[in-house]
mmCIF file of C-alpha atoms and ligand atoms in Angstrom:
data_model
loop_
_atom_site.group_PDB
_atom_site.id
_atom_site.type_symbol
_atom_site.label_atom_id
_atom_site.label_comp_id
_atom_site.label_asym_id
_atom_site.label_seq_id
_atom_site.Cartn_x
_atom_site.Cartn_y
_atom_site.Cartn_z
ATOM 1 C CA MET A 476 0.000 0.000 0.000
ATOM 2 C CA SER A 477 1.398 3.408 -0.933
ATOM 3 C CA GLN A 478 2.170 5.857 1.840
ATOM 4 C CA PRO A 479 -0.056 8.957 2.100
ATOM 5 C CA SER A 480 1.569 12.052 0.583
ATOM 6 C CA LEU A 481 2.788 14.915 2.746
ATOM 7 C CA TYR A 482 -0.244 16.906 1.585
ATOM 8 C CA GLN A 483 -2.656 14.159 2.673
ATOM 9 C CA ARG A 484 -0.931 13.897 6.052
ATOM 10 C CA VAL A 485 -1.090 17.654 6.583
ATOM 11 C CA GLN A 486 -4.744 17.695 5.544
ATOM 12 C CA LYS A 487 -5.483 15.074 8.192
ATOM 13 C CA ILE A 488 -3.664 16.957 10.952
ATOM 14 C CA ASP A 489 -5.283 20.238 9.916
ATOM 15 C CA SER A 490 -8.693 18.630 9.999
ATOM 16 C CA GLN A 491 -8.014 17.046 13.426
ATOM 17 C CA ALA A 492 -6.936 20.426 14.843
ATOM 18 C CA HIS A 493 -9.989 22.078 13.307
ATOM 19 C CA THR A 494 -12.347 19.542 14.902
ATOM 20 C CA ALA A 495 -10.601 19.550 18.270
ATOM 21 C CA LEU A 496 -9.941 23.261 18.753
ATOM 22 C CA LEU A 497 -12.807 25.180 17.175
ATOM 23 C CA PRO A 498 -16.125 25.612 18.957
ATOM 24 C CA THR A 499 -19.120 24.337 17.002
ATOM 25 C CA ASN A 500 -22.110 24.999 19.183
ATOM 26 C CA ASN A 501 -21.913 28.580 20.390
ATOM 27 C CA ALA A 502 -23.202 31.884 19.006
ATOM 28 C CA LEU A 503 -19.862 32.765 17.419
ATOM 29 C CA ALA A 504 -19.634 29.445 15.558
ATOM 30 C CA THR A 505 -23.175 29.949 14.258
ATOM 31 C CA ALA A 506 -22.402 33.522 13.143
ATOM 32 C CA LEU A 507 -19.191 32.490 11.379
ATOM 33 C CA SER A 508 -20.877 29.607 9.653
ATOM 34 C CA HIS A 509 -23.676 31.933 8.486
ATOM 35 C CA ALA A 510 -21.085 34.438 7.209
ATOM 36 C CA LEU A 511 -19.431 31.742 5.087
ATOM 37 C CA SER A 512 -22.666 30.304 3.679
ATOM 38 C CA ASN A 513 -24.228 33.720 2.996
ATOM 39 C CA SER A 514 -21.001 34.907 1.313
ATOM 40 C CA ALA A 515 -20.932 31.802 -0.903
ATOM 41 C CA ALA A 516 -24.620 32.226 -1.762
ATOM 42 C CA LYS A 517 -23.930 35.844 -2.783
ATOM 43 C CA GLY A 518 -21.071 34.794 -5.062
ATOM 44 C CA LEU A 519 -18.073 35.925 -2.982
ATOM 45 C CA PRO A 520 -14.864 33.931 -3.578
ATOM 46 C CA PRO A 521 -13.782 31.457 -0.826
ATOM 47 C CA ILE A 522 -10.642 33.381 0.109
ATOM 48 C CA THR A 523 -11.195 34.103 3.791
ATOM 49 C CA VAL A 524 -8.655 33.215 6.428
ATOM 50 C CA SER A 525 -9.086 29.622 7.604
ATOM 51 C CA PRO A 526 -11.120 29.007 10.778
ATOM 52 C CA LEU A 527 -7.961 28.142 12.747
ATOM 53 C CA GLN A 528 -6.298 31.303 11.460
ATOM 54 C CA GLY A 529 -9.367 33.329 12.449
ATOM 55 C CA GLN A 530 -9.082 31.884 15.922
ATOM 56 C CA TYR A 531 -5.367 32.766 15.916
ATOM 57 C CA LEU A 532 -6.246 36.393 15.075
ATOM 58 C CA ALA A 533 -8.758 36.499 17.928
ATOM 59 C CA ILE A 534 -6.153 35.077 20.338
ATOM 60 C CA GLN A 535 -3.529 37.568 19.123
ATOM 61 C CA ALA A 536 -5.945 40.468 19.631
ATOM 62 C CA GLN A 537 -6.683 39.301 23.163
ATOM 63 C CA LEU A 538 -2.975 38.763 23.960
ATOM 64 C CA ILE A 539 -2.321 42.458 23.381
ATOM 65 C CA SER A 540 -5.680 43.507 24.896
ATOM 66 C CA ALA A 541 -6.600 45.133 21.584
ATOM 67 C CA ARG A 542 -9.474 47.612 21.822
ATOM 68 C CA ARG A 543 -9.175 48.938 18.261
ATOM 69 C CA VAL A 544 -8.427 46.810 15.213
ATOM 70 C CA LEU A 545 -7.865 48.003 11.639
ATOM 71 C CA GLU A 546 -8.461 45.484 8.879
ATOM 72 C CA ILE A 547 -7.457 46.046 5.240
ATOM 73 C CA GLY A 548 -9.559 43.707 3.055
ATOM 74 C CA THR A 549 -13.030 42.869 4.411
ATOM 75 C CA LEU A 550 -14.527 40.501 1.805
ATOM 76 C CA GLY A 551 -17.675 39.125 3.558
ATOM 77 C CA GLY A 552 -16.566 40.100 7.049
ATOM 78 C CA TYR A 553 -15.458 36.627 8.193
ATOM 79 C CA SER A 554 -12.190 37.774 9.808
ATOM 80 C CA THR A 555 -13.998 40.953 10.919
ATOM 81 C CA ILE A 556 -16.388 38.831 12.998
ATOM 82 C CA TRP A 557 -13.470 36.957 14.575
ATOM 83 C CA PHE A 558 -11.930 40.283 15.676
ATOM 84 C CA ALA A 559 -15.253 41.727 16.857
ATOM 85 C CA SER A 560 -15.849 38.583 18.944
ATOM 86 C CA THR A 561 -12.954 39.665 21.207
ATOM 87 C CA GLY A 562 -14.804 42.843 22.220
ATOM 88 C CA ALA A 563 -12.579 45.105 20.091
ATOM 89 C CA SER A 564 -14.018 47.711 17.767
ATOM 90 C CA VAL A 565 -13.094 47.037 14.150
ATOM 91 C CA THR A 566 -12.549 49.435 11.248
ATOM 92 C CA SER A 567 -12.423 47.448 8.025
ATOM 93 C CA LEU A 568 -11.550 48.734 4.526
ATOM 94 C CA GLU A 569 -13.065 47.254 1.369
ATOM 95 C CA ILE A 570 -12.882 48.398 -2.261
ATOM 96 C CA ASN A 571 -15.721 46.252 -3.661
ATOM 97 C CA ALA A 572 -19.263 47.523 -2.970
ATOM 98 C CA HIS A 573 -20.848 44.071 -3.256
ATOM 99 C CA HIS A 574 -18.326 42.589 -0.804
ATOM 100 C CA ARG A 575 -18.988 45.495 1.560
ATOM 101 C CA ASP A 576 -22.775 44.967 1.369
ATOM 102 C CA VAL A 577 -22.482 41.244 2.135
ATOM 103 C CA ALA A 578 -20.066 41.991 4.985
ATOM 104 C CA VAL A 579 -22.510 44.493 6.488
ATOM 105 C CA GLU A 580 -25.239 41.817 6.391
ATOM 106 C CA ASN A 581 -22.975 39.189 7.949
ATOM 107 C CA VAL A 582 -21.683 41.472 10.681
ATOM 108 C CA ARG A 583 -25.217 42.602 11.530
ATOM 109 C CA HIS A 584 -26.415 38.985 11.636
ATOM 110 C CA ALA A 585 -23.527 38.186 14.008
ATOM 111 C CA GLY A 586 -24.666 40.985 16.344
ATOM 112 C CA TYR A 587 -21.611 43.231 15.926
ATOM 113 C CA ALA A 588 -23.098 46.107 13.888
ATOM 114 C CA ASP A 589 -22.349 48.584 16.687
ATOM 115 C CA SER A 590 -18.659 47.755 16.982
ATOM 116 C CA VAL A 591 -17.756 47.390 13.291
ATOM 117 C CA ASP A 592 -17.273 50.178 10.745
ATOM 118 C CA ILE A 593 -16.748 49.066 7.152
ATOM 119 C CA ILE A 594 -15.378 51.843 4.926
ATOM 120 C CA LEU A 595 -15.940 51.456 1.187
ATOM 121 C CA GLY A 596 -13.094 52.588 -1.050
ATOM 122 C CA ASP A 597 -9.546 51.915 -2.161
ATOM 123 C CA ALA A 598 -7.528 51.351 1.007
ATOM 124 C CA LEU A 599 -4.692 53.448 -0.413
ATOM 125 C CA GLU A 600 -7.100 56.397 -0.461
ATOM 126 C CA THR A 601 -8.745 55.646 2.909
ATOM 127 C CA LEU A 602 -5.531 55.060 4.873
ATOM 128 C CA PRO A 603 -4.131 58.609 4.366
ATOM 129 C CA LYS A 604 -7.506 59.992 5.508
ATOM 130 C CA LEU A 605 -7.420 57.852 8.655
ATOM 131 C CA ALA A 606 -3.844 58.977 9.332
ATOM 132 C CA ALA A 607 -4.739 62.663 8.801
ATOM 133 C CA ALA A 608 -7.790 62.355 11.069
ATOM 134 C CA ALA A 609 -5.660 60.725 13.777
ATOM 135 C CA LYS A 610 -3.118 63.580 13.560
ATOM 136 C CA GLU A 611 -5.774 66.304 13.642
ATOM 137 C CA LYS A 612 -7.654 64.961 16.609
ATOM 138 C CA GLU A 613 -5.779 65.770 19.795
ATOM 139 C CA GLY A 614 -5.220 62.568 21.773
ATOM 140 C CA ALA A 615 -6.887 60.431 19.088
ATOM 141 C CA GLN A 616 -6.354 56.782 19.808
ATOM 142 C CA LYS A 617 -4.337 54.710 17.403
ATOM 143 C CA PHE A 618 -5.036 51.106 16.475
ATOM 144 C CA ASP A 619 -3.687 48.257 18.593
ATOM 145 C CA LEU A 620 -3.569 45.784 15.726
ATOM 146 C CA VAL A 621 -3.561 46.141 11.944
ATOM 147 C CA PHE A 622 -4.471 43.121 9.819
ATOM 148 C CA ILE A 623 -3.395 43.372 6.152
ATOM 149 C CA ASP A 624 -5.315 41.017 3.852
ATOM 150 C CA ALA A 625 -6.028 42.780 0.536
ATOM 151 C CA ASP A 626 -4.107 42.825 -2.770
ATOM 152 C CA TRP A 627 -0.741 41.103 -2.408
ATOM 153 C CA ALA A 628 1.157 43.533 -4.664
ATOM 154 C CA LEU A 629 0.562 46.370 -2.197
ATOM 155 C CA GLN A 630 1.436 44.641 1.079
ATOM 156 C CA TYR A 631 4.397 46.934 1.751
ATOM 157 C CA GLU A 632 2.473 50.137 0.953
ATOM 158 C CA TYR A 633 -0.222 49.041 3.431
ATOM 159 C CA PHE A 634 2.492 48.182 5.939
ATOM 160 C CA GLU A 635 3.933 51.708 5.753
ATOM 161 C CA TRP A 636 0.494 53.211 6.461
ATOM 162 C CA ALA A 637 -0.043 50.706 9.256
ATOM 163 C CA MET A 638 3.196 51.932 10.888
ATOM 164 C CA GLN A 639 1.623 55.398 11.121
ATOM 165 C CA LEU A 640 -1.683 54.138 12.459
ATOM 166 C CA VAL A 641 -0.658 51.602 15.086
ATOM 167 C CA ARG A 642 0.227 52.531 18.663
ATOM 168 C CA PRO A 643 3.691 51.833 20.084
ATOM 169 C CA GLY A 644 3.603 48.214 21.228
ATOM 170 C CA GLY A 645 0.832 47.400 18.779
ATOM 171 C CA CYS A 646 1.213 44.827 16.049
ATOM 172 C CA ILE A 647 0.873 44.441 12.300
ATOM 173 C CA TYR A 648 -0.065 41.121 10.711
ATOM 174 C CA VAL A 649 0.417 40.635 6.951
ATOM 175 C CA ASP A 650 -1.377 37.566 5.618
ATOM 176 C CA ASN A 651 -0.107 35.450 2.702
ATOM 177 C CA ALA A 652 3.413 36.817 3.044
ATOM 178 C CA VAL A 653 4.917 33.637 1.552
ATOM 179 C CA ARG A 654 2.474 33.022 -1.302
ATOM 180 C CA ALA A 655 2.699 36.695 -2.271
ATOM 181 C CA VAL A 656 6.372 35.986 -3.036
ATOM 182 C CA THR A 657 6.237 32.441 -4.448
ATOM 183 C CA GLU A 658 3.117 32.841 -6.595
ATOM 184 C CA ARG A 659 4.298 36.113 -8.085
ATOM 185 C CA GLY A 660 7.757 34.655 -8.676
ATOM 186 C CA ALA A 661 9.527 37.451 -6.777
ATOM 187 C CA ASP A 662 11.933 34.921 -5.249
ATOM 188 C CA VAL A 663 13.160 33.550 -8.572
ATOM 189 C CA GLN A 664 13.131 36.917 -10.333
ATOM 190 C CA GLY A 665 15.343 38.380 -7.612
ATOM 191 C CA LYS A 666 12.758 41.063 -6.812
ATOM 192 C CA GLU A 667 12.832 42.662 -3.412
ATOM 193 C CA THR A 668 10.404 40.991 -1.012
ATOM 194 C CA LEU A 669 8.238 42.370 1.774
ATOM 195 C CA PHE A 670 10.722 40.871 4.258
ATOM 196 C CA ALA A 671 13.659 42.809 2.776
ATOM 197 C CA LYS A 672 11.711 46.069 2.813
ATOM 198 C CA VAL A 673 10.348 45.658 6.352
ATOM 199 C CA GLY A 674 13.780 44.538 7.551
ATOM 200 C CA ARG A 675 15.205 47.956 6.628
ATOM 201 C CA LEU A 676 12.630 49.923 8.615
ATOM 202 C CA GLU A 677 13.538 51.544 11.908
ATOM 203 C CA GLY A 678 11.254 51.071 14.904
ATOM 204 C CA VAL A 679 9.813 47.706 14.046
ATOM 205 C CA GLN A 680 10.656 44.119 14.952
ATOM 206 C CA ALA A 681 9.182 41.552 12.580
ATOM 207 C CA THR A 682 9.230 37.861 11.903
ATOM 208 C CA LEU A 683 7.823 35.275 9.512
ATOM 209 C CA VAL A 684 5.439 32.746 11.021
ATOM 210 C CA SER A 685 5.199 29.817 8.615
ATOM 211 C CA VAL A 686 1.813 28.238 8.106
ATOM 212 C CA LEU A 687 1.245 24.720 6.801
ATOM 213 C CA SER A 688 -2.370 24.722 5.799
ATOM 214 C CA SER A 689 -4.545 22.560 3.624
ATOM 215 C CA HIS A 690 -7.710 24.619 3.799
ATOM 216 C CA LYS A 691 -7.368 26.049 0.314
ATOM 217 C CA GLY A 692 -7.893 22.518 -0.965
ATOM 218 C CA HIS A 693 -4.888 22.359 -3.275
ATOM 219 C CA GLU A 694 -1.280 21.384 -2.744
ATOM 220 C CA GLU A 695 0.228 24.638 -4.016
ATOM 221 C CA GLY A 696 -1.708 26.607 -1.414
ATOM 222 C CA MET A 697 -0.374 24.492 1.432
ATOM 223 C CA PHE A 698 2.773 26.489 2.190
ATOM 224 C CA ASP A 699 2.201 30.012 3.339
ATOM 225 C CA GLY A 700 3.047 32.258 6.252
ATOM 226 C CA PHE A 701 2.347 35.614 7.759
ATOM 227 C CA LEU A 702 4.584 38.473 8.727
ATOM 228 C CA LEU A 703 4.039 39.573 12.313
ATOM 229 C CA ALA A 704 5.542 42.841 13.500
ATOM 230 C CA ILE A 705 5.588 44.828 16.707
ATOM 231 C CA VAL A 706 5.936 48.579 16.405
ATOM 232 C CA LYS A 707 8.400 49.999 18.925
ATOM 233 C CA GLY A 708 7.755 53.104 21.016
HETATM 234 C C1 SAM B 1590 -8.554 37.939 0.849
HETATM 235 S S1 SAM B 1590 -9.957 38.963 0.801
HETATM 236 C C2 SAM B 1590 -10.178 39.406 2.499
HETATM 237 C C3 SAM B 1590 -10.606 38.255 3.345
HETATM 238 C C4 SAM B 1590 -11.044 38.643 4.735
HETATM 239 N N1 SAM B 1590 -10.014 39.382 5.448
HETATM 240 C C5 SAM B 1590 -11.366 37.383 5.523
HETATM 241 O O1 SAM B 1590 -10.425 36.667 5.918
HETATM 242 O O2 SAM B 1590 -12.566 37.118 5.739
HETATM 243 C C6 SAM B 1590 -9.328 40.449 0.111
HETATM 244 C C7 SAM B 1590 -10.333 41.590 0.010
HETATM 245 O O3 SAM B 1590 -9.592 42.796 -0.205
HETATM 246 C C8 SAM B 1590 -10.322 43.609 -1.079
HETATM 247 N N2 SAM B 1590 -9.391 44.557 -1.707
HETATM 248 C C9 SAM B 1590 -8.546 44.338 -2.751
HETATM 249 N N3 SAM B 1590 -7.882 45.464 -3.051
HETATM 250 C C10 SAM B 1590 -8.299 46.417 -2.190
HETATM 251 C C11 SAM B 1590 -7.985 47.778 -2.008
HETATM 252 N N4 SAM B 1590 -7.086 48.397 -2.783
HETATM 253 N N5 SAM B 1590 -8.614 48.456 -1.027
HETATM 254 C C12 SAM B 1590 -9.515 47.841 -0.216
HETATM 255 N N6 SAM B 1590 -9.861 46.546 -0.357
HETATM 256 C C13 SAM B 1590 -9.257 45.838 -1.317
HETATM 257 C C14 SAM B 1590 -10.951 42.631 -2.062
HETATM 258 O O4 SAM B 1590 -12.069 43.215 -2.714
HETATM 259 C C15 SAM B 1590 -11.318 41.465 -1.141
HETATM 260 O O5 SAM B 1590 -12.642 41.585 -0.682
#
């Protein structure tokens, strides 16, 4: 009998962790499940974070006692609901009006309409406005955590804005930091990666957290990772 492939073995472990670690019978699980099914019914692509990753984000937010979270890339609000479930208020940026509308429905259905603000528009236009508003308002609070999950080509531009918007001691999470390099061929073309650019910045300590995940359902999507950074005071 042939041995299972590495992909099949990872799929099995991933599925075991999913079953063992994620709640299935509470209000949050019901809300998240509704968000996924409603998003699929409304034609949104299945490109949310995985459930275990969503739970990671919620744990990370709680570890730093985050009260204010900024998310770049809302889609149907799946990761937004994970963040809101921690009690934090969430500002989420989305360029696609249909995605925004579905996210508003999903967030409302989950019971977090009062703590979530979804801003429609190109994040590269919204972020400077958020930064200007924060500067203008005396004592305006910055974000505790910024989650970057929009177009891969602009990860570094979003990161630079996040540096301006996050409080000292807050963190920045960039999703798909590995696939953004491998799938765009930046590694073989010798192009500068997000890691090289972030590594040159002053006032930030960052690392790559590798992720072995089978949730995308195909072998090429199995190897990924996120960049996690803390912004120094
Ligand atoms: C990977 S999905 C986000 C998934 C979501 N964070 C989740 O895990 O549930 C990326 C989203 O970013 C949005 N997006 C792409 N470019 C954008 C931009 N320039 N400004 C704002 N949103 C953008 C896309 O429309 C899409 O809905």
